[in-house]
Coordinates of C-alpha atoms and ligand atoms in Angstrom, one line a residue:
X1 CA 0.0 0.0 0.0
X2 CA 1.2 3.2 -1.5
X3 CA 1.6 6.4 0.8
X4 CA -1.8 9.0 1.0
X5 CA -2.5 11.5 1.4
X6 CA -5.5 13.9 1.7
X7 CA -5.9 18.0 1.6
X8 CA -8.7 20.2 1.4
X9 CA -10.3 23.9 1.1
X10 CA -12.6 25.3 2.5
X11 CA -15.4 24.8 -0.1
X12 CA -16.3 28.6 -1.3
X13 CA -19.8 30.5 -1.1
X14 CA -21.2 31.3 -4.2
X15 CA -23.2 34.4 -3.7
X16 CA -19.8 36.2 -4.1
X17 CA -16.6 36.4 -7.1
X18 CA -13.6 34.5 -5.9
X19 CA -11.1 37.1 -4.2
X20 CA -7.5 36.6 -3.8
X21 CA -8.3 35.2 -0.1
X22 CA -9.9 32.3 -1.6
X23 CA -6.9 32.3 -4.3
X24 CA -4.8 31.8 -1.2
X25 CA -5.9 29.1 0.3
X26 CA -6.5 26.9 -2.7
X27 CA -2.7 27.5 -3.9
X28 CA -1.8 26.7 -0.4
X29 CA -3.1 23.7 -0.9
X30 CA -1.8 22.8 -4.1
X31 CA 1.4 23.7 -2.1
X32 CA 1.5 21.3 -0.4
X33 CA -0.5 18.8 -2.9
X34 CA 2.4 19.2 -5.2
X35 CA 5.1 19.1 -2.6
X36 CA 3.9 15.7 -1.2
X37 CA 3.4 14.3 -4.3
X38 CA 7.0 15.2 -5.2
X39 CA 7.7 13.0 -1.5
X40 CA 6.1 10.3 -3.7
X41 CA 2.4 10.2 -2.1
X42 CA -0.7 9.8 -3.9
X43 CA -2.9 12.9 -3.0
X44 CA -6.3 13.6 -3.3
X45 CA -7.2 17.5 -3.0
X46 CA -10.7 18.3 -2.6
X47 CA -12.2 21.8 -2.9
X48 CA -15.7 22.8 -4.0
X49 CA -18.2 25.3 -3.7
X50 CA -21.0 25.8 -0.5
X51 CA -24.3 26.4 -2.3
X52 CA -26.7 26.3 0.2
X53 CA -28.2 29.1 2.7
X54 CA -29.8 31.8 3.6
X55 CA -27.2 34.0 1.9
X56 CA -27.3 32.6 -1.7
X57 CA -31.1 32.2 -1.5
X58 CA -31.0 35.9 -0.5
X59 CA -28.4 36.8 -3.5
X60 CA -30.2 34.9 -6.1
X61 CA -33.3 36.6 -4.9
X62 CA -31.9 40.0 -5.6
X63 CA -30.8 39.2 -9.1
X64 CA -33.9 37.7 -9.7
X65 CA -32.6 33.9 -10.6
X66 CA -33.3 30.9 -8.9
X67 CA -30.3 30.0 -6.2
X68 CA -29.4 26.8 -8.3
X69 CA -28.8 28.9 -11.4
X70 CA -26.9 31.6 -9.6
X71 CA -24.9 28.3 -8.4
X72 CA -24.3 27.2 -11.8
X73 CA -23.0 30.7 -13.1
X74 CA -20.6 31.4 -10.2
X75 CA -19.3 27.3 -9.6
X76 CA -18.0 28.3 -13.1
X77 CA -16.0 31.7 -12.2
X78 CA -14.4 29.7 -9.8
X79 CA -12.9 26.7 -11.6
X80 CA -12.1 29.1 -14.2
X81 CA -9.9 30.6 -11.9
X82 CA -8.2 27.1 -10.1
X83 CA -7.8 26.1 -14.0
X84 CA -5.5 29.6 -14.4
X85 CA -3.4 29.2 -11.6
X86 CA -2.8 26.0 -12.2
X87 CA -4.8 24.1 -9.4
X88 CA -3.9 20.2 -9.1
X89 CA -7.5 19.4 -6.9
X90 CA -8.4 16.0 -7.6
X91 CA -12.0 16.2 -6.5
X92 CA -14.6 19.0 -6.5
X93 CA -17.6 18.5 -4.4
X94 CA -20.7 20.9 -5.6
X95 CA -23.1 21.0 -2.5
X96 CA -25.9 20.8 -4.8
X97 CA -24.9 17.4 -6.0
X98 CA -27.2 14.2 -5.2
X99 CA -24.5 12.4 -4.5
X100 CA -23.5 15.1 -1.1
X101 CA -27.0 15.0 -0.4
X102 CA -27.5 11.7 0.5
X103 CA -24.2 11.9 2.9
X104 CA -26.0 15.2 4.6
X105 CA -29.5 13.4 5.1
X106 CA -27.4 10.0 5.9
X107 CA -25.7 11.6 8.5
X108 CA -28.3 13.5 10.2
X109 CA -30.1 10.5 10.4
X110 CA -28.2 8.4 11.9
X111 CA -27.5 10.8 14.4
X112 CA -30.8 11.6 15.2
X113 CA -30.5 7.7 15.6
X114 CA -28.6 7.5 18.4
X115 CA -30.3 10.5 20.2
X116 CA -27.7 13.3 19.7
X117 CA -30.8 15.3 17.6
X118 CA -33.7 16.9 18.9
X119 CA -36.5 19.3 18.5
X120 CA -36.5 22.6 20.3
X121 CA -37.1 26.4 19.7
X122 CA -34.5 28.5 19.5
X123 CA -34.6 32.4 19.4
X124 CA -31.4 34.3 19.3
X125 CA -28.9 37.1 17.4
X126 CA -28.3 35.8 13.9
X127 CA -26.1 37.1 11.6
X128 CA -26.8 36.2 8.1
X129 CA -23.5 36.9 5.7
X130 CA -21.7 34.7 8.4
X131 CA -24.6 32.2 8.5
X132 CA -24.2 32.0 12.4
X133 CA -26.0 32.5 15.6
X134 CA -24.8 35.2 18.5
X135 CA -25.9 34.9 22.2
X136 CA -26.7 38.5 24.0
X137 CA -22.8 38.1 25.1
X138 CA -21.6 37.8 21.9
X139 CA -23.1 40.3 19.9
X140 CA -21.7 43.9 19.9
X141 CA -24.2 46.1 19.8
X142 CA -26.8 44.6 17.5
X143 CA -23.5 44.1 15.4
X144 CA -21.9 41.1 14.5
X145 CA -18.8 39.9 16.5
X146 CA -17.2 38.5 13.3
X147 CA -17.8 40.6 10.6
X148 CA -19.6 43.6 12.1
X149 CA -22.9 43.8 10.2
X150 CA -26.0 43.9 11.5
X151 CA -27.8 41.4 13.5
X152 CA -31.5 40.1 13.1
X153 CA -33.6 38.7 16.1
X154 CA -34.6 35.2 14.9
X155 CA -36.6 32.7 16.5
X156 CA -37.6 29.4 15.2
X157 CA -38.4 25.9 15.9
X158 CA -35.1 23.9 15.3
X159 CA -33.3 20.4 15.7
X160 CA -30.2 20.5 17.7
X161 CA -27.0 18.5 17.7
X162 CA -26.3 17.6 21.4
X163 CA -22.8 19.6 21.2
X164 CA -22.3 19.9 25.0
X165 CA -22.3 16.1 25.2
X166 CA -18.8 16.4 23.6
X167 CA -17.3 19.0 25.5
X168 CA -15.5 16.8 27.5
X169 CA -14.5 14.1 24.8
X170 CA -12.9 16.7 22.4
X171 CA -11.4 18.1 25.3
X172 CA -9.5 15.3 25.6
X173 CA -8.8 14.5 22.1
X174 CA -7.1 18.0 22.2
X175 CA -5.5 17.2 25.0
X176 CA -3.7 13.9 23.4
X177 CA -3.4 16.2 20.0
X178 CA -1.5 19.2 20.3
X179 CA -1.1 18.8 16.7
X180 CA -4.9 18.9 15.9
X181 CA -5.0 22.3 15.4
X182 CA -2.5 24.4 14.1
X183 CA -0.6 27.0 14.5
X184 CA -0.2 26.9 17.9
X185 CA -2.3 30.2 18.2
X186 CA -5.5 28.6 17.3
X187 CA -5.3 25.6 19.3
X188 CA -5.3 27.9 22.2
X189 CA -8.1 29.3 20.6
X190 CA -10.3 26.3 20.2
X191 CA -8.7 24.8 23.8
X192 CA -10.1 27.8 25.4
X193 CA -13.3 27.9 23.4
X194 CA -14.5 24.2 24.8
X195 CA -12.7 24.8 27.5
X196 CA -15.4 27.1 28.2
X197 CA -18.3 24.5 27.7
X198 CA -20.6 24.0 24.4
X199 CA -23.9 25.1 23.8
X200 CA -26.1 22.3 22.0
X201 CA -26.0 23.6 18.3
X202 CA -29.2 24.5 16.4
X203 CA -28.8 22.6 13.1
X204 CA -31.9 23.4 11.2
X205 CA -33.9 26.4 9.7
X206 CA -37.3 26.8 8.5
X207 CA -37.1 30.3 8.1
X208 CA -35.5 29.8 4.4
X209 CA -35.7 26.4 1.6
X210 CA -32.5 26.7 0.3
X211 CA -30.9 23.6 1.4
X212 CA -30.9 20.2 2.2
X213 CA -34.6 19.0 3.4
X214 CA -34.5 17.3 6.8
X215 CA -34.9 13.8 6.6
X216 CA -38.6 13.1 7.3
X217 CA -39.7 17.0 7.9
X218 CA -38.7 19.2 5.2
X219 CA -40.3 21.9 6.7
X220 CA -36.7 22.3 8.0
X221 CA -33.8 22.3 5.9
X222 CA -30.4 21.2 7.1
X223 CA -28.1 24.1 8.6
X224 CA -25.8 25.1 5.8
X225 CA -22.8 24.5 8.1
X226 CA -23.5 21.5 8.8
X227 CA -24.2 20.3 5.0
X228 CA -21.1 22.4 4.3
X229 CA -18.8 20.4 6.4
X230 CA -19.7 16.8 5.3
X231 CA -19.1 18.1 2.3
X232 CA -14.9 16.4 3.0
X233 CA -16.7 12.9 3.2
X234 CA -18.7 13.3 0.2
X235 CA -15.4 14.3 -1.6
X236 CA -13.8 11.1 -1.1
X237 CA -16.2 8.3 -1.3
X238 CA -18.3 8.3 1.7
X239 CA -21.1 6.0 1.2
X240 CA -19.7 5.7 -2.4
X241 CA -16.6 3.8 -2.8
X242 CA -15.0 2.1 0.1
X243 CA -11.7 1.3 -0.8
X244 CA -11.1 5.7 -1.8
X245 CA -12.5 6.5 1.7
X246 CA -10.1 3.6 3.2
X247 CA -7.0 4.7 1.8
X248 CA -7.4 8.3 2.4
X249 CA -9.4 9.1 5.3
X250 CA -8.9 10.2 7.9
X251 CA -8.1 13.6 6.3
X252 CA -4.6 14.8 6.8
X253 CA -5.1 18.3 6.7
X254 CA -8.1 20.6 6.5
X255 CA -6.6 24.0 5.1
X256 CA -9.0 26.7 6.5
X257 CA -8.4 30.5 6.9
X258 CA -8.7 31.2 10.8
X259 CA -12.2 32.8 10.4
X260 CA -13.8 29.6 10.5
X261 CA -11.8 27.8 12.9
X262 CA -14.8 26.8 15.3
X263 CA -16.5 25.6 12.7
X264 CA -13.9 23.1 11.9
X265 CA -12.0 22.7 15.0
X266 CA -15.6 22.4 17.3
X267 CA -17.9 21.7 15.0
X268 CA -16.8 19.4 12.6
X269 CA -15.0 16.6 15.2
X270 CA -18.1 16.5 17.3
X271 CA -20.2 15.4 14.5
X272 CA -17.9 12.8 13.8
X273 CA -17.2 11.7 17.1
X274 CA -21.4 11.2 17.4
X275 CA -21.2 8.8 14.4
X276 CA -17.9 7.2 15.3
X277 CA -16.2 8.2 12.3
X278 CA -12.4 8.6 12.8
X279 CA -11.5 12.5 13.1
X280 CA -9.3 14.4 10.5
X281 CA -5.5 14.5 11.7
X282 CA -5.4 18.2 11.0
X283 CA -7.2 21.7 11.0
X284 CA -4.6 24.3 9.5
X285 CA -5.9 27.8 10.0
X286 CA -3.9 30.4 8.0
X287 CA -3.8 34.7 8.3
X288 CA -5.7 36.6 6.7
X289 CA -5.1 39.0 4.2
X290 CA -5.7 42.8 3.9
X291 CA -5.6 45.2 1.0
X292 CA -3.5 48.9 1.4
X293 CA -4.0 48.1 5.0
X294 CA -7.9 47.6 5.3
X295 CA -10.3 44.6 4.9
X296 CA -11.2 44.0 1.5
X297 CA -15.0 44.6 0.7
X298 CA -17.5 45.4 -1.7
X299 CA -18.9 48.8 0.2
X300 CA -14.5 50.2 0.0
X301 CA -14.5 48.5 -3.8
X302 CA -11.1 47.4 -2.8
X303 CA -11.5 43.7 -3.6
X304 CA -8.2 42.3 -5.5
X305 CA -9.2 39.5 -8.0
X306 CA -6.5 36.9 -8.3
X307 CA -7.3 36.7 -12.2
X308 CA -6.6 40.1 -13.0
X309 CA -3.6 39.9 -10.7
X310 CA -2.4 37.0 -12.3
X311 CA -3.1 38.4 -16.0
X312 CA -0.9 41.4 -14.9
X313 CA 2.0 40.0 -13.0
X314 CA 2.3 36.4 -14.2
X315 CA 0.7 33.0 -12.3
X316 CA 3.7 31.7 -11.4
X317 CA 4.9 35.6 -9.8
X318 CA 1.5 35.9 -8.1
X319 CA 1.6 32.2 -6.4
X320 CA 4.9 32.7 -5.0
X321 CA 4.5 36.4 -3.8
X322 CA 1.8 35.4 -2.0
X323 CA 3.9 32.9 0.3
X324 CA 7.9 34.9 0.3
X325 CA 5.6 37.7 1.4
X326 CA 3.9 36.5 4.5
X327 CA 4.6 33.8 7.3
X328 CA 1.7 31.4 6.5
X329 CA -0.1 31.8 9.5
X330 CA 0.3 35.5 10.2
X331 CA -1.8 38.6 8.2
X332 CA -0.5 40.0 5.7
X333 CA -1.1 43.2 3.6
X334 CA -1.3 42.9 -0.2
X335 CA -0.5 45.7 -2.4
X336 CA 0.9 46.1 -6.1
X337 CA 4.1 47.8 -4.8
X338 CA 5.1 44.7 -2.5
X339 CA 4.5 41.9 -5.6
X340 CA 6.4 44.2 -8.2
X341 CA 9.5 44.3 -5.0
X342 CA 9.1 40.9 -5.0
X343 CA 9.4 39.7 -8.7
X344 CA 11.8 42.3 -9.3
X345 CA 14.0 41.2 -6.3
X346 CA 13.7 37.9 -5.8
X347 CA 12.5 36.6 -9.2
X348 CA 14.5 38.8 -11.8
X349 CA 17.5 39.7 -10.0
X350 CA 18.2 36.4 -7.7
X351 CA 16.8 33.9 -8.8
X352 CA 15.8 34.1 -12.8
X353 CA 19.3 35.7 -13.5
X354 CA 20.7 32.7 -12.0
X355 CA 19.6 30.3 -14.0
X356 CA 20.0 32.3 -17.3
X357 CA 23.7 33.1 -16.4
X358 CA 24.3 29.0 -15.1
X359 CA 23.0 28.3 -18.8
X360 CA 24.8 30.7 -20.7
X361 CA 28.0 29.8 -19.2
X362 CA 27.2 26.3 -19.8
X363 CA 26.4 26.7 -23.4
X364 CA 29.3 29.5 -24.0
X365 CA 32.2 27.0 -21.9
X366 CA 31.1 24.0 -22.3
X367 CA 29.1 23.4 -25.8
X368 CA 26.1 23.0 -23.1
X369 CA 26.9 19.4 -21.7
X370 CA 27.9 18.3 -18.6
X371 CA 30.2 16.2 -17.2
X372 CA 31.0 14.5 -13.6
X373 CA 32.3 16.2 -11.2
X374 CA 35.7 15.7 -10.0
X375 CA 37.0 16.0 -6.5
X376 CA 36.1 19.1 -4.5
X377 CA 38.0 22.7 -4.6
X378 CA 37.6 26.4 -3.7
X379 CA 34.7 27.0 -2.1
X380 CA 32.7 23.7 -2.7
X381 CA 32.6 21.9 0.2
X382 CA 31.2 25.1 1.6
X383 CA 28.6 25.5 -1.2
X384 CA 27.7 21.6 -0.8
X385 CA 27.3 21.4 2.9
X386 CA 25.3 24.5 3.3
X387 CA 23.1 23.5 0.5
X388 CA 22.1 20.1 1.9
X389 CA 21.5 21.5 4.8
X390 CA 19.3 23.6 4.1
X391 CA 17.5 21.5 1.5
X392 CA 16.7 19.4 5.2
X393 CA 15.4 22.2 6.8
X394 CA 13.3 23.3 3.5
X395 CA 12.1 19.4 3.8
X396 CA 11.5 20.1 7.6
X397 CA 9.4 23.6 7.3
X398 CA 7.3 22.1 4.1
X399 CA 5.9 19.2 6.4
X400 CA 4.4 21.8 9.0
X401 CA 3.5 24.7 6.5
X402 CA 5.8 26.7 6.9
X403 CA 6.4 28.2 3.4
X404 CA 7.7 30.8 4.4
X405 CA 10.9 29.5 6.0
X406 CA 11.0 26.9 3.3
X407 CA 11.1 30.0 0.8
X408 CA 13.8 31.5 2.6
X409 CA 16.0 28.7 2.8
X410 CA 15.5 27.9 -1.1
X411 CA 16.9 31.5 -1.8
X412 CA 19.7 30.7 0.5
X413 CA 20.5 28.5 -2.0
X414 CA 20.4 30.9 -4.8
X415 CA 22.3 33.6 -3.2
X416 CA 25.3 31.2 -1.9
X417 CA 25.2 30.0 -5.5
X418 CA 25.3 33.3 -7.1
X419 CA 28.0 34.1 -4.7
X420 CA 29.8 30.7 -5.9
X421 CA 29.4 32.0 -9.6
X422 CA 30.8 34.8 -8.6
X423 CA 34.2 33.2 -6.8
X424 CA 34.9 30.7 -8.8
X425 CA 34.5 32.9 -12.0
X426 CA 34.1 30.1 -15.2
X427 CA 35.1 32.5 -17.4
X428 CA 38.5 32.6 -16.0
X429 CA 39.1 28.6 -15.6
X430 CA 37.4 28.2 -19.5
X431 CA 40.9 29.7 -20.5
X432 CA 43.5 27.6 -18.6
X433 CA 41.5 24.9 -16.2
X434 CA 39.3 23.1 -18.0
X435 CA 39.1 20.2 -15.7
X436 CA 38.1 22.6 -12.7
X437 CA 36.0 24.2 -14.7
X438 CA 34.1 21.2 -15.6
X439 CA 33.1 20.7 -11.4
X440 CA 32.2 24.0 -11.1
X441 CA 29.8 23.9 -13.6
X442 CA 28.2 21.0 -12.6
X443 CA 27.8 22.1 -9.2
X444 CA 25.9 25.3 -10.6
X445 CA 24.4 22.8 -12.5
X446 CA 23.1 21.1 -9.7
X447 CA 22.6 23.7 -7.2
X448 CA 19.9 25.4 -10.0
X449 CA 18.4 21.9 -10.4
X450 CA 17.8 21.7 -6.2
X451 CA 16.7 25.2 -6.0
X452 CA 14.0 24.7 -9.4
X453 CA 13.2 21.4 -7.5
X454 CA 12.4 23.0 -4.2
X455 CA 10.5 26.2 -6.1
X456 CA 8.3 23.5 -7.9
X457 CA 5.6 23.5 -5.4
X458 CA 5.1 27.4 -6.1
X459 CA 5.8 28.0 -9.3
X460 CA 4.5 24.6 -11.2
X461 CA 5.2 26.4 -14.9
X462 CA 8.1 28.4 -14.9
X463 CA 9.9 25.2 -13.0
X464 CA 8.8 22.8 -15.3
X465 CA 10.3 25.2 -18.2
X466 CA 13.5 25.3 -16.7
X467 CA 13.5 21.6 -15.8
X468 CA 13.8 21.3 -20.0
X469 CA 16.0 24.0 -20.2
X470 CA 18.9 22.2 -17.9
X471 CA 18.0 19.0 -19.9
X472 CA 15.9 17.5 -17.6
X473 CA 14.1 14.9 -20.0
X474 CA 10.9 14.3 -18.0
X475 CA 8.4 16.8 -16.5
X476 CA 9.0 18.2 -13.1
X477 CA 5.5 17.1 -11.4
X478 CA 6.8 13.4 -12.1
X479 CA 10.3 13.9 -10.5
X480 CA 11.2 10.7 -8.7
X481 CA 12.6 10.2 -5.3
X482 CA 15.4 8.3 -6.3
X483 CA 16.8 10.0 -9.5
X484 CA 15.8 13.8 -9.6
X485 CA 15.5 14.4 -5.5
X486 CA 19.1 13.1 -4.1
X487 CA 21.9 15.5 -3.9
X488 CA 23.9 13.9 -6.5
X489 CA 23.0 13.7 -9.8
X490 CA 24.0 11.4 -12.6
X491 CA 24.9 14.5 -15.2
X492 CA 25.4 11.3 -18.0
X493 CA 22.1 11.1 -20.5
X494 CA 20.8 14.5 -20.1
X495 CA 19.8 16.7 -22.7
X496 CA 21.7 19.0 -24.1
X497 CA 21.1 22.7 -21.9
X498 CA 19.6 25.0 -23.8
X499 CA 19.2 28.5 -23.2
X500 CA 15.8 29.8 -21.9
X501 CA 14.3 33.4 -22.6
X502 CA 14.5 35.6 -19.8
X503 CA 11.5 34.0 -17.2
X504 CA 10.9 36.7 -15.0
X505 CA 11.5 39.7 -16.6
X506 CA 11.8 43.4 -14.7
X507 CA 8.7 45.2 -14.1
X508 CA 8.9 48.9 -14.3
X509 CA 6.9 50.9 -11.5
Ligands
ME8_601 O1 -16.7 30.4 4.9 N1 -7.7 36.4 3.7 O2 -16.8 30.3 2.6 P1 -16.1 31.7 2.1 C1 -7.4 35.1 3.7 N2 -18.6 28.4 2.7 N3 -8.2 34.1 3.4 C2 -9.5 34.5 3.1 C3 -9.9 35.8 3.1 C4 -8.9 36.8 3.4 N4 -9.2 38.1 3.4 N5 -11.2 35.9 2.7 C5 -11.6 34.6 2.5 C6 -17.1 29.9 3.9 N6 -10.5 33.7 2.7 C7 -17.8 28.6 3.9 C8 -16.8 27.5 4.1 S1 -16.1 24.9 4.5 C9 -16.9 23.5 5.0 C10 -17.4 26.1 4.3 C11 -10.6 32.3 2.5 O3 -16.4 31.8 0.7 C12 -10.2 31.5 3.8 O4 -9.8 30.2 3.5 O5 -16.5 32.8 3.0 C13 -11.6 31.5 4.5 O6 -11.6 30.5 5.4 C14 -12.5 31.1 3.3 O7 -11.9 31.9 2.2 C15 -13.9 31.5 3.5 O8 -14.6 31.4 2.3

């Protein structure tokens, strides 16, 4: 049995054009989807799109359309957008779909079953762009806690989900799994947040149709959270094909952005622990991004589309800025100044002129072939021990998300290997060493193959284009483990190197 394993996104409302907050956590994912299928796992990456509620019915109503058909048009703007920047999801799970349907009313069911459902009234603060409830202690002043807006006074009859009958189990699961939540931040969060008790959870509404009937009184529909969420068993088979759920669940990581952490970290695992279905190993809640220094929203017209941005600055320039820019994890500000630093820095200068010079040099010195290396001088045993090293702790930063740091230590490597270019000087050994000059170009060689290796998860294209270039027969995304991944590399049976057009060329402000 091969290794698995299992990522998803948040699936994304559809009252509302993708932003580049969604952008982010979808090539986040595909991150790490690519990275761990370069570690030789078969992945399967799930996103979608959360059709149901009180908000789309609401939308759809404005425009005049039914909430199905605004569904249609919008599920569309979105994998328009995953198919641009170059999304590797494996499944896409439409809330709308028969086949997630029958998991929601399953589910509920079988709950109801064993006596974790029942009817009630509930009346409370209800905040309808965040789809959630609001005791008198958490609402601000009529307003919102989460996002501010205006709350309505609802009351209606409801099922609830007997949530305060798992305070004390996920306690303890968190307890044994420090790792459940991540970073470290939210965990205290979500520790603190059951620490505090749980309220049994309404999980119905009559007061609206769009949704998921409850099973045997469809007066109610099924609360769009809770159709939302089962939405990651639906994905991979639940119900469907046992062997897909069997080899990948549970999931490995849930990639969320931290304004819906309850939902996943609370939630989510005390639904599964009532039907006995194994927990996912992760929740992974990142930052969230501001524009100019303020929240992005309609009302400021401020909202940055990842298409546009993309069209402007390049796929490959946006995906990366968006993780050498900001600690996953932490906020961060986006603005047009910071991604044209960025690609003019780290891509044009560093990086991109790197590889064009490694090429040159090995086309002008050496009639672009290669040969083996011979025994170590100058400053190699310097470049090569700093460079495995820090390919380890690129390795050790990927596993846990941390992009960032993984980033940095990838353009380590590039700037100790424009600084080896820069002491060893080819040019100079072409005219009286050829044998040393030989080494040193393999090892530039090499170091631009690690560093294009490492920058595969983040820039899938302009990788793959210099993976020809360097005369790399195969495509990147199928680099093996045991031929393109060690340090060494047999130079013997590649492709002539050919030289590439500048890839990441100079934007002027
Ligand atoms: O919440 N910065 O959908 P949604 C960073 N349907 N990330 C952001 C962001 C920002 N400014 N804005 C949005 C929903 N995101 C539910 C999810 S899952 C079972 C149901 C990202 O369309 C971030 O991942 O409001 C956030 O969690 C998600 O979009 C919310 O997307």
């Amino acid at each position: 049995m091969g290794k698995h394993y299992y990522i998803t996104t948040p699936i994304y409302y559809i009252n509302d054009v993708p932003h580049i907050g969604h952008a982010y956590t979808t090539i986040a994912a595909d991150i790490m989807a690519r990275y761990k299928r370069l570690q030789g796992y078969e992945v399967f990456f799930l996103t979608g799109v959360d059709e149901h509620g009180q908000k789309a019915e609401k939308t759809a109503a404005e425009r005049q359309i039914h909430p199905k058909d605004l569904a249609d048009t919008m599920v569309q703007t979105f994998t328009d957008l995953w198919q641009m920047l170059n999304i590797s999801n494996t499944g896409f799970v439409r809330t709308t779909e028969e086949r997630h349907k029958r998991v929601v009313q399953y589910f509920f069911q079988k709950i109801q079953e064993k006596g974790d459902i029942y009817l009630g009234e509930y009346e409370d603060w209800y905040c309808v762009p965040c789809e959630s409830y609001f005791t008198e202690l958490q609402q601000q002043e009529g307003k919102c806690p989460d996002c501010g807006r205006l709350l309505e006074r609802l009351k209606e009859e409801t099922y609830f989900f007997r949530m305060s009958k798992y305070t004390e189990p996920l306690l303890r699961y968190l307890e044994e799994h420090k790792d459940f939540v991540l970073p470290e931040v939210r965990y205290n969060e979500v520790y603190s947040f059951v620490k505090g008790g749980l309220r049994d959870l309404s999980i119905s509404r009559t007061s609206f149709s769009w949704g998921v009937p409850v099973p045997g009184n469809p007066r109610h529909v099924i609360y769009v959270w809770f159709d939302a969420l089962l939405n990651y068993l639906t994905g991979i088979g639940y119900l469907e094909n046992d062997q897909l759920m069997a080899d990948f669940w549970p999931c490995d990581t849930h990639l969320i952005g931290k304004d819906i952490l309850r939902f996943h970290a609370v939630y989510w695992p005390s639904f599964l622990m009532s039907l006995g279905v194994e927990l996912p190993k992760r929740v992974f809640a990142h930052g969230w991004w501001t524009v100019d220094g303020q929240k992005m929203s309609k009302s400021l017209g401020n909202v940055v589309s990842p298409s546009e941005i993309a069209s402007a600055y390049g796929v490959d320039q946006f995906r990366f800025f968006l993780f050498r820019e900001v600690p996953f994890g932490l906020d961060g500000d986006f603005s047009r100044e910071a991604i044209v630093h960025r690609i003019n820095g780290d891509l044009a200068n560093d990086f991109g002129n790197l590889v064009s010079r490694s090429v040159t040099m090995i086309k002008k010195f050496s009639n672009g072939m290669l040969e083996q290396p011979g025994g170590p001088g100058g400053t190699d045993e310097h470049l090569i021990g700093r460079t495995v090293g820090l390919v380890a702790e690129y390795g050790k930063e990927m596993e846990s998300f941390g992009f960032h740091k993984a980033l940095a230590s990838t353009f380590d490597i590039v700037s100790l290997l424009n600084k080896y270019v820069d002491t060893e000087a080819p040019w100079k050994l072409a005219k009286d060493n050829r044998a040393r000059l030989q080494t040193v170009l393999y090892n530039l060689w090499n170091g631009v193959r690690i560093a294009t290796l490492l920058l595969h998860p983040f820039m899938p294209q302009k990788t793959d284009q210099i993976w020809k270039a360097i005369g790399i027969g195969t495509p990147i995304g199928t680099a093996s483990q045991d031929r393109e991944r060690g340090f060494y590399y047999d130079a013997q049976g590649l492709s002539s190197i050919e030289n590439i057009p500048p890839l990441f060329p100079r934007i002027e402000k």
